[in-house]
Amino acid sequence: MKYAKHDAKAYARENMTGIWAAALNPFSDDLTLDEAGLRSNIRHWIDDLEIQGLFVAGKQGEFFSMSLEERKRNFEIAVEECGGKAGVIVSVSDQNMGTVLELAQHAQDCGADYIVVHAPVLSFVHDRSEVLYQYYKTFCDRLDIGIAMWSHPDSGYLMQPEECARIAELPNIVAIKYSVPREMYVKLHHLVGDRIQVSTSAEHEWLDNIEELGWRLYLCSSPPYQLQTSNDKRMHEYTQLAFAGKFDQARKACDSLDPVREAMKRTRPAGKPTAFGKYWQELLGQVGGRVRAPMLELTDAEKVAIRDGFESCGLKL
């Protein structure tokens, strides 16, 4: 651990900054984890693209299809390859609290910087405020590592800003990935002040949130390594310009990526976001690989359409 439990908030405020990307996991033809491919991607992301942190073994990484040992190995590889040059936050999310604690302890022991814990599915619980507080308090009581909350519609509900603000008082809650409508995360931002960092996954809102809310953390999704190449780091560029207060220049660089965003949106098949992301990575020269069930693979026709969009989007390889 690089910090004491009660210093977690201050440590994260200083060190959990910039662009953090959610890592897709490459699976080989036999559907085993392609460790060499993952290591290669990580080196590219942090050395070439200057991504400042990685979100590992989350939904993008298909954690729901992985065994506990695979998830633990996923943590270890990320920590080894980042080697202190980039931060590592790992998802220990699961519906079984014992599993969450087991994964969280491994993350703490293997050197991850932080963990993220998704809000649980609460069957038949509609007045959930106290349940959610006690859920996160259990992990804070048992662990020293900094913890990020994570709320997303996939759990069947959204944690309310007031619920999140109460949980944010716990000593080692350091952040939240709040994948909610903008008015909700803006409200939470004002409720929590500087106690924790609030972020959302939408890349197209990142620049606005730097300028209007003073945000310093993008946590996170896959655009940081899908909108950029070694020779075309416009997302990094607009972020650094915005951090320096040069918003007109930042806006120009950000808007110049609209053809890439449009090509990705137009060619992404419904119901196949993970396979799309991996194939786009391959077109960029990264390691994509297969997806695991229940995720769906692309058809040959879908690959042709994606490749055509990629070739016309203007990214410089």
PDB file of C-alpha atoms in Angstrom:
ATOM      1  CA  MET A   1       0.000   0.000   0.000  1.00  0.00           C
ATOM      2  CA  LYS A   2       1.302   3.425  -0.975  1.00  0.00           C
ATOM      3  CA  TYR A   3      -0.851   5.183   1.630  1.00  0.00           C
ATOM      4  CA  ALA A   4      -2.528   4.596   4.974  1.00  0.00           C
ATOM      5  CA  LYS A   5      -6.248   3.967   5.070  1.00  0.00           C
ATOM      6  CA  HIS A   6      -7.120   7.382   6.478  1.00  0.00           C
ATOM      7  CA  ASP A   7      -4.886   9.076   3.905  1.00  0.00           C
ATOM      8  CA  ALA A   8      -6.674   7.365   0.988  1.00  0.00           C
ATOM      9  CA  LYS A   9      -8.817  10.365   0.034  1.00  0.00           C
ATOM     10  CA  ALA A  10      -5.891  12.785  -0.015  1.00  0.00           C
ATOM     11  CA  TYR A  11      -3.680  10.335  -1.893  1.00  0.00           C
ATOM     12  CA  ALA A  12      -6.322   9.746  -4.560  1.00  0.00           C
ATOM     13  CA  ARG A  13      -7.023  13.462  -4.913  1.00  0.00           C
ATOM     14  CA  GLU A  14      -3.344  14.022  -5.755  1.00  0.00           C
ATOM     15  CA  ASN A  15      -2.593  10.875  -7.744  1.00  0.00           C
ATOM     16  CA  MET A  16      -5.843   9.657  -9.310  1.00  0.00           C
ATOM     17  CA  THR A  17      -5.912  12.236 -12.094  1.00  0.00           C
ATOM     18  CA  GLY A  18      -5.990  12.472 -15.868  1.00  0.00           C
ATOM     19  CA  ILE A  19      -7.269   9.863 -18.308  1.00  0.00           C
ATOM     20  CA  TRP A  20      -7.917   6.374 -16.930  1.00  0.00           C
ATOM     21  CA  ALA A  21      -9.019   3.788 -19.508  1.00  0.00           C
ATOM     22  CA  ALA A  22     -11.113   0.652 -19.043  1.00  0.00           C
ATOM     23  CA  ALA A  23      -9.175  -2.286 -20.460  1.00  0.00           C
ATOM     24  CA  LEU A  24     -10.724  -4.798 -22.831  1.00  0.00           C
ATOM     25  CA  ASN A  25      -9.228  -8.253 -22.263  1.00  0.00           C
ATOM     26  CA  PRO A  26      -7.910 -10.087 -25.348  1.00  0.00           C
ATOM     27  CA  PHE A  27      -8.928 -13.748 -25.481  1.00  0.00           C
ATOM     28  CA  SER A  28      -7.141 -16.171 -27.795  1.00  0.00           C
ATOM     29  CA  ASP A  29      -8.838 -18.449 -30.316  1.00  0.00           C
ATOM     30  CA  ASP A  30      -9.204 -21.099 -27.592  1.00  0.00           C
ATOM     31  CA  LEU A  31     -10.751 -18.386 -25.358  1.00  0.00           C
ATOM     32  CA  THR A  32      -7.921 -18.361 -22.820  1.00  0.00           C
ATOM     33  CA  LEU A  33      -6.647 -14.999 -21.639  1.00  0.00           C
ATOM     34  CA  ASP A  34      -3.961 -13.778 -24.039  1.00  0.00           C
ATOM     35  CA  GLU A  35      -1.487 -12.580 -21.413  1.00  0.00           C
ATOM     36  CA  ALA A  36       1.168 -11.545 -23.931  1.00  0.00           C
ATOM     37  CA  GLY A  37      -1.407  -9.578 -25.909  1.00  0.00           C
ATOM     38  CA  LEU A  38      -2.690  -7.858 -22.787  1.00  0.00           C
ATOM     39  CA  ARG A  39       0.832  -6.901 -21.743  1.00  0.00           C
ATOM     40  CA  SER A  40       1.528  -5.514 -25.211  1.00  0.00           C
ATOM     41  CA  ASN A  41      -1.645  -3.420 -25.116  1.00  0.00           C
ATOM     42  CA  ILE A  42      -0.855  -2.055 -21.665  1.00  0.00           C
ATOM     43  CA  ARG A  43       2.643  -1.008 -22.691  1.00  0.00           C
ATOM     44  CA  HIS A  44       1.230   0.779 -25.742  1.00  0.00           C
ATOM     45  CA  TRP A  45      -1.446   2.512 -23.715  1.00  0.00           C
ATOM     46  CA  ILE A  46       0.848   3.924 -21.065  1.00  0.00           C
ATOM     47  CA  ASP A  47       4.119   4.344 -23.014  1.00  0.00           C
ATOM     48  CA  ASP A  48       2.791   5.562 -26.364  1.00  0.00           C
ATOM     49  CA  LEU A  49      -0.626   7.052 -25.556  1.00  0.00           C
ATOM     50  CA  GLU A  50       0.353   8.428 -22.119  1.00  0.00           C
ATOM     51  CA  ILE A  51      -2.788   7.063 -20.453  1.00  0.00           C
ATOM     52  CA  GLN A  52      -2.383   7.737 -16.738  1.00  0.00           C
ATOM     53  CA  GLY A  53      -4.353   4.858 -15.273  1.00  0.00           C
ATOM     54  CA  LEU A  54      -6.115   1.622 -16.138  1.00  0.00           C
ATOM     55  CA  PHE A  55      -9.454   0.206 -14.999  1.00  0.00           C
ATOM     56  CA  VAL A  56      -8.942  -3.567 -15.058  1.00  0.00           C
ATOM     57  CA  ALA A  57     -11.325  -6.551 -14.998  1.00  0.00           C
ATOM     58  CA  GLY A  58     -14.495  -4.512 -15.266  1.00  0.00           C
ATOM     59  CA  LYS A  59     -17.430  -4.928 -17.625  1.00  0.00           C
ATOM     60  CA  GLN A  60     -15.201  -3.960 -20.558  1.00  0.00           C
ATOM     61  CA  GLY A  61     -12.849  -6.737 -19.465  1.00  0.00           C
ATOM     62  CA  GLU A  62     -15.695  -9.299 -19.391  1.00  0.00           C
ATOM     63  CA  PHE A  63     -15.124 -10.093 -15.724  1.00  0.00           C
ATOM     64  CA  PHE A  64     -18.498 -11.851 -15.641  1.00  0.00           C
ATOM     65  CA  SER A  65     -17.059 -14.594 -17.869  1.00  0.00           C
ATOM     66  CA  MET A  66     -13.845 -15.062 -15.884  1.00  0.00           C
ATOM     67  CA  SER A  67     -12.981 -17.359 -12.990  1.00  0.00           C
ATOM     68  CA  LEU A  68     -11.724 -15.898  -9.719  1.00  0.00           C
ATOM     69  CA  GLU A  69      -8.212 -17.071 -10.511  1.00  0.00           C
ATOM     70  CA  GLU A  70      -8.347 -15.414 -13.937  1.00  0.00           C
ATOM     71  CA  ARG A  71      -9.521 -12.166 -12.408  1.00  0.00           C
ATOM     72  CA  LYS A  72      -6.720 -12.269  -9.853  1.00  0.00           C
ATOM     73  CA  ARG A  73      -4.200 -12.940 -12.607  1.00  0.00           C
ATOM     74  CA  ASN A  74      -5.663 -10.021 -14.560  1.00  0.00           C
ATOM     75  CA  PHE A  75      -4.936  -7.766 -11.562  1.00  0.00           C
ATOM     76  CA  GLU A  76      -1.365  -9.022 -11.286  1.00  0.00           C
ATOM     77  CA  ILE A  77      -0.544  -8.499 -14.963  1.00  0.00           C
ATOM     78  CA  ALA A  78      -1.816  -4.926 -14.869  1.00  0.00           C
ATOM     79  CA  VAL A  79       0.164  -4.086 -11.743  1.00  0.00           C
ATOM     80  CA  GLU A  80       3.320  -5.651 -13.193  1.00  0.00           C
ATOM     81  CA  GLU A  81       3.081  -3.895 -16.550  1.00  0.00           C
ATOM     82  CA  CYS A  82       2.072  -0.494 -15.204  1.00  0.00           C
ATOM     83  CA  GLY A  83       5.005  -0.701 -12.818  1.00  0.00           C
ATOM     84  CA  GLY A  84       4.221   2.584 -11.128  1.00  0.00           C
ATOM     85  CA  LYS A  85       4.177   4.508 -14.423  1.00  0.00           C
ATOM     86  CA  ALA A  86       0.376   4.424 -14.467  1.00  0.00           C
ATOM     87  CA  GLY A  87      -2.225   3.832 -11.803  1.00  0.00           C
ATOM     88  CA  VAL A  88      -4.283   0.649 -11.500  1.00  0.00           C
ATOM     89  CA  ILE A  89      -7.866   0.362 -10.284  1.00  0.00           C
ATOM     90  CA  VAL A  90      -9.408  -3.107 -10.437  1.00  0.00           C
ATOM     91  CA  SER A  91     -13.028  -4.166 -10.356  1.00  0.00           C
ATOM     92  CA  VAL A  92     -13.812  -6.617  -7.573  1.00  0.00           C
ATOM     93  CA  SER A  93     -17.534  -6.374  -8.263  1.00  0.00           C
ATOM     94  CA  ASP A  94     -19.668  -9.463  -7.700  1.00  0.00           C
ATOM     95  CA  GLN A  95     -23.062 -10.317  -6.245  1.00  0.00           C
ATOM     96  CA  ASN A  96     -21.437 -12.459  -3.541  1.00  0.00           C
ATOM     97  CA  MET A  97     -19.907 -10.279  -0.838  1.00  0.00           C
ATOM     98  CA  GLY A  98     -17.418 -12.979   0.103  1.00  0.00           C
ATOM     99  CA  THR A  99     -16.137 -12.980  -3.469  1.00  0.00           C
ATOM    100  CA  VAL A 100     -15.831  -9.192  -3.433  1.00  0.00           C
ATOM    101  CA  LEU A 101     -13.787  -9.354  -0.231  1.00  0.00           C
ATOM    102  CA  GLU A 102     -11.556 -12.139  -1.544  1.00  0.00           C
ATOM    103  CA  LEU A 103     -10.799 -10.235  -4.740  1.00  0.00           C
ATOM    104  CA  ALA A 104     -10.361  -6.962  -2.848  1.00  0.00           C
ATOM    105  CA  GLN A 105      -7.831  -8.516  -0.471  1.00  0.00           C
ATOM    106  CA  HIS A 106      -5.898  -9.890  -3.450  1.00  0.00           C
ATOM    107  CA  ALA A 107      -5.940  -6.482  -5.111  1.00  0.00           C
ATOM    108  CA  GLN A 108      -4.622  -4.896  -1.940  1.00  0.00           C
ATOM    109  CA  ASP A 109      -1.922  -7.557  -1.540  1.00  0.00           C
ATOM    110  CA  CYS A 110      -0.707  -7.509  -5.159  1.00  0.00           C
ATOM    111  CA  GLY A 111      -0.200  -3.763  -5.287  1.00  0.00           C
ATOM    112  CA  ALA A 112      -3.257  -2.326  -7.047  1.00  0.00           C
ATOM    113  CA  ASP A 113      -3.783   1.336  -6.230  1.00  0.00           C
ATOM    114  CA  TYR A 114      -7.557   1.210  -5.763  1.00  0.00           C
ATOM    115  CA  ILE A 115     -10.559  -1.060  -6.189  1.00  0.00           C
ATOM    116  CA  VAL A 116     -13.979  -0.345  -7.673  1.00  0.00           C
ATOM    117  CA  VAL A 117     -17.135  -1.996  -6.345  1.00  0.00           C
ATOM    118  CA  HIS A 118     -20.327  -1.874  -8.385  1.00  0.00           C
ATOM    119  CA  ALA A 119     -23.605  -1.219  -6.629  1.00  0.00           C
ATOM    120  CA  PRO A 120     -25.275  -4.574  -5.906  1.00  0.00           C
ATOM    121  CA  VAL A 121     -28.480  -5.962  -7.361  1.00  0.00           C
ATOM    122  CA  LEU A 122     -30.927  -5.623  -4.481  1.00  0.00           C
ATOM    123  CA  SER A 123     -33.784  -8.040  -5.119  1.00  0.00           C
ATOM    124  CA  PHE A 124     -37.042  -6.878  -3.525  1.00  0.00           C
ATOM    125  CA  VAL A 125     -35.321  -3.945  -1.776  1.00  0.00           C
ATOM    126  CA  HIS A 126     -36.822  -0.617  -2.799  1.00  0.00           C
ATOM    127  CA  ASP A 127     -35.905   1.492   0.237  1.00  0.00           C
ATOM    128  CA  ARG A 128     -32.234   0.786  -0.343  1.00  0.00           C
ATOM    129  CA  SER A 129     -30.387   3.759   1.151  1.00  0.00           C
ATOM    130  CA  GLU A 130     -29.349   2.067   4.419  1.00  0.00           C
ATOM    131  CA  VAL A 131     -28.596  -1.236   2.662  1.00  0.00           C
ATOM    132  CA  LEU A 132     -26.231   0.503   0.247  1.00  0.00           C
ATOM    133  CA  TYR A 133     -24.499   2.387   3.045  1.00  0.00           C
ATOM    134  CA  GLN A 134     -23.928  -0.770   5.061  1.00  0.00           C
ATOM    135  CA  TYR A 135     -22.771  -2.603   1.918  1.00  0.00           C
ATOM    136  CA  TYR A 136     -19.957  -0.143   1.255  1.00  0.00           C
ATOM    137  CA  LYS A 137     -19.220   0.295   4.976  1.00  0.00           C
ATOM    138  CA  THR A 138     -18.534  -3.434   5.250  1.00  0.00           C
ATOM    139  CA  PHE A 139     -15.751  -3.145   2.674  1.00  0.00           C
ATOM    140  CA  CYS A 140     -14.371   0.048   4.198  1.00  0.00           C
ATOM    141  CA  ASP A 141     -14.258  -1.601   7.635  1.00  0.00           C
ATOM    142  CA  ARG A 142     -12.462  -4.714   6.321  1.00  0.00           C
ATOM    143  CA  LEU A 143     -10.015  -3.126   3.871  1.00  0.00           C
ATOM    144  CA  ASP A 144      -7.348  -0.414   3.786  1.00  0.00           C
ATOM    145  CA  ILE A 145      -7.279   0.154   0.018  1.00  0.00           C
ATOM    146  CA  GLY A 146      -9.085   3.121  -1.546  1.00  0.00           C
ATOM    147  CA  ILE A 147     -12.520   2.213  -2.877  1.00  0.00           C
ATOM    148  CA  ALA A 148     -14.469   3.726  -5.764  1.00  0.00           C
ATOM    149  CA  MET A 149     -18.223   3.335  -5.959  1.00  0.00           C
ATOM    150  CA  TRP A 150     -19.771   2.464  -9.317  1.00  0.00           C
ATOM    151  CA  SER A 151     -23.386   3.059 -10.275  1.00  0.00           C
ATOM    152  CA  HIS A 152     -24.816   2.076 -13.634  1.00  0.00           C
ATOM    153  CA  PRO A 153     -28.302   1.156 -14.909  1.00  0.00           C
ATOM    154  CA  ASP A 154     -27.225  -2.495 -15.303  1.00  0.00           C
ATOM    155  CA  SER A 155     -27.869  -3.019 -11.591  1.00  0.00           C
ATOM    156  CA  GLY A 156     -31.537  -2.246 -12.180  1.00  0.00           C
ATOM    157  CA  TYR A 157     -31.465   1.136 -10.449  1.00  0.00           C
ATOM    158  CA  LEU A 158     -29.220   4.158 -10.025  1.00  0.00           C
ATOM    159  CA  MET A 159     -27.746   5.174  -6.701  1.00  0.00           C
ATOM    160  CA  GLN A 160     -29.091   8.615  -5.870  1.00  0.00           C
ATOM    161  CA  PRO A 161     -26.712  11.546  -5.316  1.00  0.00           C
ATOM    162  CA  GLU A 162     -27.720  11.810  -1.656  1.00  0.00           C
ATOM    163  CA  GLU A 163     -26.985   8.096  -1.121  1.00  0.00           C
ATOM    164  CA  CYS A 164     -23.577   8.445  -2.749  1.00  0.00           C
ATOM    165  CA  ALA A 165     -22.752  11.567  -0.733  1.00  0.00           C
ATOM    166  CA  ARG A 166     -23.423   9.745   2.535  1.00  0.00           C
ATOM    167  CA  ILE A 167     -21.211   6.816   1.517  1.00  0.00           C
ATOM    168  CA  ALA A 168     -18.513   9.306   0.464  1.00  0.00           C
ATOM    169  CA  GLU A 169     -18.020  10.179   4.143  1.00  0.00           C
ATOM    170  CA  LEU A 170     -16.479   6.738   4.783  1.00  0.00           C
ATOM    171  CA  PRO A 171     -12.698   7.018   5.242  1.00  0.00           C
ATOM    172  CA  ASN A 172     -11.405   5.072   2.257  1.00  0.00           C
ATOM    173  CA  ILE A 173     -14.086   5.895  -0.313  1.00  0.00           C
ATOM    174  CA  VAL A 174     -12.079   7.923  -2.835  1.00  0.00           C
ATOM    175  CA  ALA A 175     -14.115   8.185  -6.049  1.00  0.00           C
ATOM    176  CA  ILE A 176     -17.185   7.143  -7.986  1.00  0.00           C
ATOM    177  CA  LYS A 177     -17.694   6.095 -11.569  1.00  0.00           C
ATOM    178  CA  TYR A 178     -21.175   7.520 -11.969  1.00  0.00           C
ATOM    179  CA  SER A 179     -22.665   6.400 -15.295  1.00  0.00           C
ATOM    180  CA  VAL A 180     -25.833   8.441 -14.937  1.00  0.00           C
ATOM    181  CA  PRO A 181     -27.550  11.441 -16.570  1.00  0.00           C
ATOM    182  CA  ARG A 182     -25.475  14.607 -16.308  1.00  0.00           C
ATOM    183  CA  GLU A 183     -27.806  16.382 -13.903  1.00  0.00           C
ATOM    184  CA  MET A 184     -27.292  13.565 -11.373  1.00  0.00           C
ATOM    185  CA  TYR A 185     -23.514  13.598 -11.410  1.00  0.00           C
ATOM    186  CA  VAL A 186     -23.410  17.403 -11.350  1.00  0.00           C
ATOM    187  CA  LYS A 187     -25.607  17.329  -8.235  1.00  0.00           C
ATOM    188  CA  LEU A 188     -23.328  14.763  -6.582  1.00  0.00           C
ATOM    189  CA  HIS A 189     -20.256  16.819  -7.523  1.00  0.00           C
ATOM    190  CA  HIS A 190     -21.656  19.777  -5.596  1.00  0.00           C
ATOM    191  CA  LEU A 191     -22.774  17.612  -2.656  1.00  0.00           C
ATOM    192  CA  VAL A 192     -19.396  15.967  -2.028  1.00  0.00           C
ATOM    193  CA  GLY A 193     -17.070  18.894  -2.659  1.00  0.00           C
ATOM    194  CA  ASP A 194     -13.500  17.629  -2.542  1.00  0.00           C
ATOM    195  CA  ARG A 195     -14.197  14.579  -0.374  1.00  0.00           C
ATOM    196  CA  ILE A 196     -14.126  12.223  -3.365  1.00  0.00           C
ATOM    197  CA  GLN A 197     -13.607  12.514  -7.097  1.00  0.00           C
ATOM    198  CA  VAL A 198     -16.712  12.172  -9.249  1.00  0.00           C
ATOM    199  CA  SER A 199     -16.365  10.924 -12.815  1.00  0.00           C
ATOM    200  CA  THR A 200     -18.491   9.510 -15.592  1.00  0.00           C
ATOM    201  CA  SER A 201     -17.706   7.263 -18.540  1.00  0.00           C
ATOM    202  CA  ALA A 202     -18.886   9.557 -21.352  1.00  0.00           C
ATOM    203  CA  GLU A 203     -15.868  10.809 -23.315  1.00  0.00           C
ATOM    204  CA  HIS A 204     -17.905  13.452 -25.144  1.00  0.00           C
ATOM    205  CA  GLU A 205     -18.657  15.098 -21.764  1.00  0.00           C
ATOM    206  CA  TRP A 206     -15.067  15.021 -20.450  1.00  0.00           C
ATOM    207  CA  LEU A 207     -13.964  18.409 -21.776  1.00  0.00           C
ATOM    208  CA  ASP A 208     -17.139  20.121 -20.549  1.00  0.00           C
ATOM    209  CA  ASN A 209     -16.587  18.640 -17.097  1.00  0.00           C
ATOM    210  CA  ILE A 210     -13.011  19.903 -16.923  1.00  0.00           C
ATOM    211  CA  GLU A 211     -14.094  23.398 -17.905  1.00  0.00           C
ATOM    212  CA  GLU A 212     -17.377  23.691 -16.013  1.00  0.00           C
ATOM    213  CA  LEU A 213     -16.767  21.514 -12.937  1.00  0.00           C
ATOM    214  CA  GLY A 214     -12.990  21.575 -12.599  1.00  0.00           C
ATOM    215  CA  TRP A 215     -12.720  17.796 -12.922  1.00  0.00           C
ATOM    216  CA  ARG A 216      -9.262  16.243 -13.037  1.00  0.00           C
ATOM    217  CA  LEU A 217     -10.218  12.576 -13.497  1.00  0.00           C
ATOM    218  CA  TYR A 218     -11.750  10.694 -16.406  1.00  0.00           C
ATOM    219  CA  LEU A 219     -12.750   7.263 -15.057  1.00  0.00           C
ATOM    220  CA  CYS A 220     -13.270   5.732 -17.583  1.00  0.00           C
ATOM    221  CA  SER A 221     -14.111   3.776 -20.726  1.00  0.00           C
ATOM    222  CA  SER A 222     -12.304   2.564 -23.855  1.00  0.00           C
ATOM    223  CA  PRO A 223     -12.097   5.748 -26.020  1.00  0.00           C
ATOM    224  CA  PRO A 224      -8.612   6.692 -24.725  1.00  0.00           C
ATOM    225  CA  TYR A 225      -7.068   3.841 -26.729  1.00  0.00           C
ATOM    226  CA  GLN A 226      -9.684   3.742 -29.507  1.00  0.00           C
ATOM    227  CA  LEU A 227      -9.575   7.445 -30.434  1.00  0.00           C
ATOM    228  CA  GLN A 228      -5.775   7.619 -30.414  1.00  0.00           C
ATOM    229  CA  THR A 229      -2.620   6.204 -31.946  1.00  0.00           C
ATOM    230  CA  SER A 230       1.079   6.708 -31.306  1.00  0.00           C
ATOM    231  CA  ASN A 231       1.012   9.402 -34.005  1.00  0.00           C
ATOM    232  CA  ASP A 232      -2.370  10.930 -33.182  1.00  0.00           C
ATOM    233  CA  LYS A 233      -2.964  11.687 -29.505  1.00  0.00           C
ATOM    234  CA  ARG A 234      -5.678  14.302 -29.789  1.00  0.00           C
ATOM    235  CA  MET A 235      -7.554  13.150 -26.680  1.00  0.00           C
ATOM    236  CA  HIS A 236      -4.399  13.502 -24.603  1.00  0.00           C
ATOM    237  CA  GLU A 237      -3.773  16.841 -26.294  1.00  0.00           C
ATOM    238  CA  TYR A 238      -7.188  18.340 -25.602  1.00  0.00           C
ATOM    239  CA  THR A 239      -7.057  17.101 -22.002  1.00  0.00           C
ATOM    240  CA  GLN A 240      -3.696  18.730 -21.325  1.00  0.00           C
ATOM    241  CA  LEU A 241      -4.783  21.968 -23.001  1.00  0.00           C
ATOM    242  CA  ALA A 242      -7.918  22.036 -20.859  1.00  0.00           C
ATOM    243  CA  PHE A 243      -5.935  21.347 -17.680  1.00  0.00           C
ATOM    244  CA  ALA A 244      -3.795  24.372 -18.628  1.00  0.00           C
ATOM    245  CA  GLY A 245      -6.909  26.515 -19.047  1.00  0.00           C
ATOM    246  CA  LYS A 246      -6.538  26.806 -22.836  1.00  0.00           C
ATOM    247  CA  PHE A 247     -10.126  25.888 -23.541  1.00  0.00           C
ATOM    248  CA  ASP A 248     -10.451  27.350 -27.029  1.00  0.00           C
ATOM    249  CA  GLN A 249      -7.519  25.267 -28.248  1.00  0.00           C
ATOM    250  CA  ALA A 250      -8.787  22.249 -26.322  1.00  0.00           C
ATOM    251  CA  ARG A 251     -12.226  22.563 -27.930  1.00  0.00           C
ATOM    252  CA  LYS A 252     -10.700  22.709 -31.396  1.00  0.00           C
ATOM    253  CA  ALA A 253      -8.677  19.538 -30.783  1.00  0.00           C
ATOM    254  CA  CYS A 254     -11.660  17.785 -29.191  1.00  0.00           C
ATOM    255  CA  ASP A 255     -14.056  18.678 -32.005  1.00  0.00           C
ATOM    256  CA  SER A 256     -11.561  17.439 -34.598  1.00  0.00           C
ATOM    257  CA  LEU A 257     -12.240  13.907 -33.300  1.00  0.00           C
ATOM    258  CA  ASP A 258     -15.928  14.077 -34.267  1.00  0.00           C
ATOM    259  CA  PRO A 259     -15.375  12.087 -37.509  1.00  0.00           C
ATOM    260  CA  VAL A 260     -13.818   9.271 -35.457  1.00  0.00           C
ATOM    261  CA  ARG A 261     -16.641   9.312 -32.928  1.00  0.00           C
ATOM    262  CA  GLU A 262     -19.211   9.315 -35.730  1.00  0.00           C
ATOM    263  CA  ALA A 263     -17.540   6.414 -37.558  1.00  0.00           C
ATOM    264  CA  MET A 264     -17.485   4.346 -34.370  1.00  0.00           C
ATOM    265  CA  LYS A 265     -21.113   5.109 -33.554  1.00  0.00           C
ATOM    266  CA  ARG A 266     -22.299   4.454 -37.107  1.00  0.00           C
ATOM    267  CA  THR A 267     -20.540   1.107 -37.556  1.00  0.00           C
ATOM    268  CA  ARG A 268     -20.969  -0.379 -34.061  1.00  0.00           C
ATOM    269  CA  PRO A 269     -23.490  -3.234 -34.373  1.00  0.00           C
ATOM    270  CA  ALA A 270     -26.286  -3.287 -31.831  1.00  0.00           C
ATOM    271  CA  GLY A 271     -25.619  -5.730 -29.027  1.00  0.00           C
ATOM    272  CA  LYS A 272     -21.934  -6.238 -29.891  1.00  0.00           C
ATOM    273  CA  PRO A 273     -20.006  -3.435 -28.153  1.00  0.00           C
ATOM    274  CA  THR A 274     -17.192  -5.648 -26.902  1.00  0.00           C
ATOM    275  CA  ALA A 275     -16.520  -7.426 -30.198  1.00  0.00           C
ATOM    276  CA  PHE A 276     -16.660  -4.052 -31.952  1.00  0.00           C
ATOM    277  CA  GLY A 277     -14.134  -2.560 -29.551  1.00  0.00           C
ATOM    278  CA  LYS A 278     -11.735  -5.445 -29.994  1.00  0.00           C
ATOM    279  CA  TYR A 279     -11.922  -5.356 -33.770  1.00  0.00           C
ATOM    280  CA  TRP A 280     -11.362  -1.574 -33.750  1.00  0.00           C
ATOM    281  CA  GLN A 281      -8.292  -2.227 -31.591  1.00  0.00           C
ATOM    282  CA  GLU A 282      -6.987  -4.676 -34.194  1.00  0.00           C
ATOM    283  CA  LEU A 283      -7.421  -2.058 -36.910  1.00  0.00           C
ATOM    284  CA  LEU A 284      -5.316   0.248 -34.738  1.00  0.00           C
ATOM    285  CA  GLY A 285      -2.582  -2.384 -34.465  1.00  0.00           C
ATOM    286  CA  GLN A 286      -3.451  -3.451 -30.925  1.00  0.00           C
ATOM    287  CA  VAL A 287      -4.379  -6.965 -29.762  1.00  0.00           C
ATOM    288  CA  GLY A 288      -8.143  -7.467 -29.876  1.00  0.00           C
ATOM    289  CA  GLY A 289      -8.976 -11.145 -29.840  1.00  0.00           C
ATOM    290  CA  ARG A 290     -12.209 -12.982 -29.268  1.00  0.00           C
ATOM    291  CA  VAL A 291     -15.059 -12.345 -26.856  1.00  0.00           C
ATOM    292  CA  ARG A 292     -16.462 -14.883 -24.428  1.00  0.00           C
ATOM    293  CA  ALA A 293     -20.096 -15.929 -24.108  1.00  0.00           C
ATOM    294  CA  PRO A 294     -22.578 -14.404 -23.589  1.00  0.00           C
ATOM    295  CA  MET A 295     -20.989 -11.629 -25.668  1.00  0.00           C
ATOM    296  CA  LEU A 296     -21.483 -11.986 -29.438  1.00  0.00           C
ATOM    297  CA  GLU A 297     -18.844 -12.071 -32.193  1.00  0.00           C
ATOM    298  CA  LEU A 298     -18.967  -9.904 -35.322  1.00  0.00           C
ATOM    299  CA  THR A 299     -20.038 -11.242 -38.691  1.00  0.00           C
ATOM    300  CA  ASP A 300     -17.776 -10.831 -41.713  1.00  0.00           C
ATOM    301  CA  ALA A 301     -20.160  -8.215 -43.140  1.00  0.00           C
ATOM    302  CA  GLU A 302     -20.030  -6.230 -39.909  1.00  0.00           C
ATOM    303  CA  LYS A 303     -16.229  -6.288 -40.003  1.00  0.00           C
ATOM    304  CA  VAL A 304     -16.234  -4.930 -43.543  1.00  0.00           C
ATOM    305  CA  ALA A 305     -18.494  -2.028 -42.522  1.00  0.00           C
ATOM    306  CA  ILE A 306     -16.341  -1.252 -39.482  1.00  0.00           C
ATOM    307  CA  ARG A 307     -13.143  -1.373 -41.511  1.00  0.00           C
ATOM    308  CA  ASP A 308     -14.615   0.993 -44.109  1.00  0.00           C
ATOM    309  CA  GLY A 309     -15.594   3.434 -41.365  1.00  0.00           C
ATOM    310  CA  PHE A 310     -12.195   3.183 -39.745  1.00  0.00           C
ATOM    311  CA  GLU A 311     -10.339   3.865 -42.986  1.00  0.00           C
ATOM    312  CA  SER A 312     -12.306   7.060 -43.584  1.00  0.00           C
ATOM    313  CA  CYS A 313     -12.356   8.467 -40.034  1.00  0.00           C
ATOM    314  CA  GLY A 314      -9.072  10.377 -40.212  1.00  0.00           C
ATOM    315  CA  LEU A 315      -7.028   8.750 -37.455  1.00  0.00           C
ATOM    316  CA  LYS A 316      -3.315   8.821 -38.231  1.00  0.00           C
ATOM    317  CA  LEU A 317      -1.659   5.438 -37.828  1.00  0.00           C
TER     318      LEU A 317
END
